[in-house]
PDB file of C-alpha atoms in Angstrom:
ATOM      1  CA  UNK A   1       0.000   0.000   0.000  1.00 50.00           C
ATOM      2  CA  UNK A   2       1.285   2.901  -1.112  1.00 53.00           C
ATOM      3  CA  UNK A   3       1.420   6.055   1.515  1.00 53.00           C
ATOM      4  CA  UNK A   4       2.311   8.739   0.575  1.00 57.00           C
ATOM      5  CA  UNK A   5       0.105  11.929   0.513  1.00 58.00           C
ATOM      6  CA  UNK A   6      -0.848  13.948  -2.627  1.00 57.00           C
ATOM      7  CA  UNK A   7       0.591  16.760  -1.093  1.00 57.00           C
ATOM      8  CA  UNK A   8       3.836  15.908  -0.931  1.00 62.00           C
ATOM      9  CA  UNK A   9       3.537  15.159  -4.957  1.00 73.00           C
ATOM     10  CA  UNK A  10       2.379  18.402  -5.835  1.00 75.00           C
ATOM     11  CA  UNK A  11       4.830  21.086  -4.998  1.00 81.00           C
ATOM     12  CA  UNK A  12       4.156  24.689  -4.326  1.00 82.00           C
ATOM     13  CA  UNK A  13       5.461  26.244  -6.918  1.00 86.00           C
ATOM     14  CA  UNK A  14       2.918  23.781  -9.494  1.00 88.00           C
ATOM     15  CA  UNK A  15       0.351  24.748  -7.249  1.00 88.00           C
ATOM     16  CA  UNK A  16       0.893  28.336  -8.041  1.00 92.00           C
ATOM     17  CA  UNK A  17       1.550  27.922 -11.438  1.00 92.00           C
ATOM     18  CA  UNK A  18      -2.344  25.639 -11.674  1.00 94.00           C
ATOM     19  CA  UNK A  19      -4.176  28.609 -10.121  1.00 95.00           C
ATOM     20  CA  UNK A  20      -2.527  31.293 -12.176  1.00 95.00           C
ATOM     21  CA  UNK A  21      -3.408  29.180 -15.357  1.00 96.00           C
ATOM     22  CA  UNK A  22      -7.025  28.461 -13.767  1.00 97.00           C
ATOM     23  CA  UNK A  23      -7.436  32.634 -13.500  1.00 97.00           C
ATOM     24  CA  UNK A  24      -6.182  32.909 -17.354  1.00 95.00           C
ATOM     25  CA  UNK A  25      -8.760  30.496 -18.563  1.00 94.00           C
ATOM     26  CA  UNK A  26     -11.540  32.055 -16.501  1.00 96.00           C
ATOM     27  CA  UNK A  27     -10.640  35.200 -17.767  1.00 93.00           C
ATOM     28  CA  UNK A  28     -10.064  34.263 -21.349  1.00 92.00           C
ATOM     29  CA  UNK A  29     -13.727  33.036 -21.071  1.00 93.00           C
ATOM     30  CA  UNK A  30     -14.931  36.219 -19.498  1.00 94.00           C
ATOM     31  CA  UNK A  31     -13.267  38.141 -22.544  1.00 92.00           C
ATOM     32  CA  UNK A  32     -14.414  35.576 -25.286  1.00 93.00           C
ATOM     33  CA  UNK A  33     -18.273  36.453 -23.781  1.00 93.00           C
ATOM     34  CA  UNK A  34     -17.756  39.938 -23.697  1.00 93.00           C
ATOM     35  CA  UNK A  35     -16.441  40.053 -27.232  1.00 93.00           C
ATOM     36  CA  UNK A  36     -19.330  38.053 -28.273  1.00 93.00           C
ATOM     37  CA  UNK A  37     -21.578  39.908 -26.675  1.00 92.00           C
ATOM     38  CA  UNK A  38     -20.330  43.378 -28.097  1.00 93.00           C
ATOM     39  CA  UNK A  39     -20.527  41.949 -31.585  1.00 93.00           C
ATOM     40  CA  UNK A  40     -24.320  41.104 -31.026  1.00 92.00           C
ATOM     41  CA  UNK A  41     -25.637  44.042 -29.141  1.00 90.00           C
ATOM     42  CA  UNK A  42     -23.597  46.327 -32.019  1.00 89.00           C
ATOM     43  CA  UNK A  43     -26.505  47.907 -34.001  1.00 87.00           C
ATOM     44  CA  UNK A  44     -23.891  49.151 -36.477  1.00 89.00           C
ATOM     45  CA  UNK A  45     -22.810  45.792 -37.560  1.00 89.00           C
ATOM     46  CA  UNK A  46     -25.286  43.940 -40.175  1.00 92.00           C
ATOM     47  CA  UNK A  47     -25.748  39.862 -40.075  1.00 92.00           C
ATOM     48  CA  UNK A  48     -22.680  39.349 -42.581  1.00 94.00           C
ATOM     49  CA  UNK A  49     -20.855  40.804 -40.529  1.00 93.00           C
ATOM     50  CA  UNK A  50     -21.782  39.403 -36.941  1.00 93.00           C
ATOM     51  CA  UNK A  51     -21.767  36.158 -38.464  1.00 94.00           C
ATOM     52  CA  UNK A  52     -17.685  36.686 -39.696  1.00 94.00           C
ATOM     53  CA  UNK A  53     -16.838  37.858 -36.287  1.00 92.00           C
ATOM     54  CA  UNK A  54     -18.361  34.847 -34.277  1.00 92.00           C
ATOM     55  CA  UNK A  55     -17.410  32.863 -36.610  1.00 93.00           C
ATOM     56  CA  UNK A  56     -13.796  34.452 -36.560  1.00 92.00           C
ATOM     57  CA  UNK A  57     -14.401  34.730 -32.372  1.00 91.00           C
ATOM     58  CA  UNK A  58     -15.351  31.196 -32.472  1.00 90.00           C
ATOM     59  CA  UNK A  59     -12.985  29.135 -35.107  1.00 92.00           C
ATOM     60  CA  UNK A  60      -9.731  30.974 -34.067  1.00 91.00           C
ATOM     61  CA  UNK A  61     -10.373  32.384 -30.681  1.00 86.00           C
ATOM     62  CA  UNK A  62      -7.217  33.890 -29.648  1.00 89.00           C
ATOM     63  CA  UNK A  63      -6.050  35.277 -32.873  1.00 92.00           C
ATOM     64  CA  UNK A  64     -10.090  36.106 -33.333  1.00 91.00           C
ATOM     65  CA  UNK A  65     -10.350  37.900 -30.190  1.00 91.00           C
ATOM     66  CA  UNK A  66      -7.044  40.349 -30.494  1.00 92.00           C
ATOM     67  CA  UNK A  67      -8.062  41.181 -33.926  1.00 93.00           C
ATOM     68  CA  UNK A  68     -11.492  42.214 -32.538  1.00 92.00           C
ATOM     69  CA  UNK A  69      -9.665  44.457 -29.538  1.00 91.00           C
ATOM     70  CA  UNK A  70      -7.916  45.865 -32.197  1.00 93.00           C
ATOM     71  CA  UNK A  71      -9.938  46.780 -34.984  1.00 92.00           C
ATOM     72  CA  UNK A  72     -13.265  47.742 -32.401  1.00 91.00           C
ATOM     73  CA  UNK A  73     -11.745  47.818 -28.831  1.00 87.00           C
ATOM     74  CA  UNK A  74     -12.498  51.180 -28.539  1.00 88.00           C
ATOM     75  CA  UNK A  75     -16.016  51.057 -29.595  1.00 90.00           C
ATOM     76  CA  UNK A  76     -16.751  48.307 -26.869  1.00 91.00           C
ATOM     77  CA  UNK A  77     -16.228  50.945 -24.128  1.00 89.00           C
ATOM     78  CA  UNK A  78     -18.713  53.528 -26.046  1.00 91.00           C
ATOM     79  CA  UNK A  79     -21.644  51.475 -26.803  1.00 91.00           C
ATOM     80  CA  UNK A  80     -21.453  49.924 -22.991  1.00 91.00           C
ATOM     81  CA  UNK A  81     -21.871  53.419 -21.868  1.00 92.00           C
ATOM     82  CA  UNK A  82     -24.395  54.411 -24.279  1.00 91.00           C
ATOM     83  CA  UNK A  83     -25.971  51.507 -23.635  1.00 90.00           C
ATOM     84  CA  UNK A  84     -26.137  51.752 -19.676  1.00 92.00           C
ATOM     85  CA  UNK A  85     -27.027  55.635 -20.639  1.00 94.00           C
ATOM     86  CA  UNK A  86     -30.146  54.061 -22.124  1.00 93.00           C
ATOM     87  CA  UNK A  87     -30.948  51.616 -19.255  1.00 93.00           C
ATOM     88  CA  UNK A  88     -30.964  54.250 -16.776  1.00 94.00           C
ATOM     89  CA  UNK A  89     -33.074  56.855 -19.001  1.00 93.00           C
ATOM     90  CA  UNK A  90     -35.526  53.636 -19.484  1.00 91.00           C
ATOM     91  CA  UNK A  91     -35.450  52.951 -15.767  1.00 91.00           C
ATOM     92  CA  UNK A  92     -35.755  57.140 -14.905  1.00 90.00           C
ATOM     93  CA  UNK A  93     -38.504  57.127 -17.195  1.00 88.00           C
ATOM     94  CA  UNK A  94     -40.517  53.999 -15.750  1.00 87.00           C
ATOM     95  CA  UNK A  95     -40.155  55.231 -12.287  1.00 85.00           C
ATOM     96  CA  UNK A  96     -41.744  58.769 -13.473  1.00 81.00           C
ATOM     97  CA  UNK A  97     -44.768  56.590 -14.811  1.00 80.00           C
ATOM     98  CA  UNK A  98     -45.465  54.717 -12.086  1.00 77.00           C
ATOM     99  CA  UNK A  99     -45.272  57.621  -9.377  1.00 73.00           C
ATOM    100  CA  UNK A 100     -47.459  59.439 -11.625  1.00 62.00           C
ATOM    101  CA  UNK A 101     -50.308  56.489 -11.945  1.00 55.00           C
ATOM    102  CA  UNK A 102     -50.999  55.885  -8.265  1.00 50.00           C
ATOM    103  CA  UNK A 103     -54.131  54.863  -7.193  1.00 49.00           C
ATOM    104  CA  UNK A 104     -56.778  57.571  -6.657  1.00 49.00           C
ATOM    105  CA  UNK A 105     -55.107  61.176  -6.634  1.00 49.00           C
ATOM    106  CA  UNK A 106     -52.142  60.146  -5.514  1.00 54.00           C
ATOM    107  CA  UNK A 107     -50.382  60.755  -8.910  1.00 56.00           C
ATOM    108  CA  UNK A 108     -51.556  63.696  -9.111  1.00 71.00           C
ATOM    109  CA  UNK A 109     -50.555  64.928  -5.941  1.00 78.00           C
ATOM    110  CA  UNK A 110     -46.923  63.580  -6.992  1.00 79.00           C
ATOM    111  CA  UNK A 111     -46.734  64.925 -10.269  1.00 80.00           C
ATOM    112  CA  UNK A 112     -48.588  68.578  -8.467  1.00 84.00           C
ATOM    113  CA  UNK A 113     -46.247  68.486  -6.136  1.00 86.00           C
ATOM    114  CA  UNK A 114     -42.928  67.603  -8.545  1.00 87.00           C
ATOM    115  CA  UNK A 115     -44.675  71.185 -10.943  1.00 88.00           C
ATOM    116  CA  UNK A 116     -44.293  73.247  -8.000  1.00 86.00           C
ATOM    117  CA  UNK A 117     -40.735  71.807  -6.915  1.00 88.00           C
ATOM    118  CA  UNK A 118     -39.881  73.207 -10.291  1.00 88.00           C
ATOM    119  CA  UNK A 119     -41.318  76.321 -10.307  1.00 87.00           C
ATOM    120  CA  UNK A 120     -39.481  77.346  -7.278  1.00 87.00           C
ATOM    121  CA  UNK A 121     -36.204  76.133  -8.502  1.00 89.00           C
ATOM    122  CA  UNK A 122     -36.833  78.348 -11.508  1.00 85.00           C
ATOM    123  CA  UNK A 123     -37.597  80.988  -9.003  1.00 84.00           C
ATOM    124  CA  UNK A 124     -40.691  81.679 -10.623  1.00 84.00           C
ATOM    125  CA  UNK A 125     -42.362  81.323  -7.459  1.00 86.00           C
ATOM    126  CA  UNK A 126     -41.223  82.509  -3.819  1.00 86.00           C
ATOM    127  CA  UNK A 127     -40.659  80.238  -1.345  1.00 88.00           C
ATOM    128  CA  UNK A 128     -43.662  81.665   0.417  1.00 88.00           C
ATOM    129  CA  UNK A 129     -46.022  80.915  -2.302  1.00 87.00           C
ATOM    130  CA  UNK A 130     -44.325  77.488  -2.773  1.00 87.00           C
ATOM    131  CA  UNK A 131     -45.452  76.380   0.847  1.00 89.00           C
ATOM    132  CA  UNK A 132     -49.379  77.740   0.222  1.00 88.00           C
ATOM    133  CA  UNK A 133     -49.059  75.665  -3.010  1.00 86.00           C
ATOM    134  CA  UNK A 134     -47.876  72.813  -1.077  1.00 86.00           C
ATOM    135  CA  UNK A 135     -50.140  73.297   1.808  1.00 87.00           C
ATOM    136  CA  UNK A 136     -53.175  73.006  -0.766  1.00 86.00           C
ATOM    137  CA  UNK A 137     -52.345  69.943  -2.764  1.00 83.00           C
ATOM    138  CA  UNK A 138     -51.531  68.071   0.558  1.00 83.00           C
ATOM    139  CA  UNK A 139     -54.664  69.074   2.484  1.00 76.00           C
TER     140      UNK A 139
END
């Protein structure tokens, strides 16, 4: 029987050198995704040409990918933004809609009370007046 421990097989160093080439792989997938994922959210690119870049992405990956970083790297970082620019419009834009469709007149006591909030940032209305305003749409 044989006793010796798989420890003691394994050194440190190869230890190291498995978990550095475990992080590589996880983050060549993470990049592979993204890549693929930029080419088919890209509204500029027509089918011919998302189908040569996964298939490019996909048949050579490594070579595929660089060439991709290259040639539209800096576009990735543009339509994420725009993109997320979007979301949170969308998301600023359903949250207006729903405060302003409460049940009974509490939309319009939100969207009364948001009109007046404006006015007095405009100063178009004095503080003063503001609070009367206030006081009426409340009571």
């Amino acid at each position: 029987m044989l006793a010796t421990s798989l420890a003691g097989d394994y050194p440190l160093l190869n230890l190291f050198w498995t978990i550095a080439e475990i992080f590589l792989w996880v983050l060549w997938i993470f990049l592979l995704v993204r890549v693929l994922d930029d080419v088919f959210r890209d509204d500029s690119l027509g089918g011919g040409a998302k189908a040569a870049w996964a298939i490019g992405v996909v048949l050579i990956p490594f070579l595929g990918v660089l060439i991709y970083l290259i040639a539209r790297g800096k576009g990735m970082g543009e339509r994420s933004l725009k993109a997320a620019q979007q979301r949170e419009q969308d998301f600023q834009e359903y949250v207006r809609d729903a405060a302003g469709s409460g049940s009974g007149d509490q939309g319009g006591h939100a969207d009364q009370l948001a009109k007046l909030a404006e006015l007095r940032r405009n100063g178009d209305i004095s503080e003063e007046e503001y609070q009367r305003a206030k006081a009426k749409v409340l009571a």
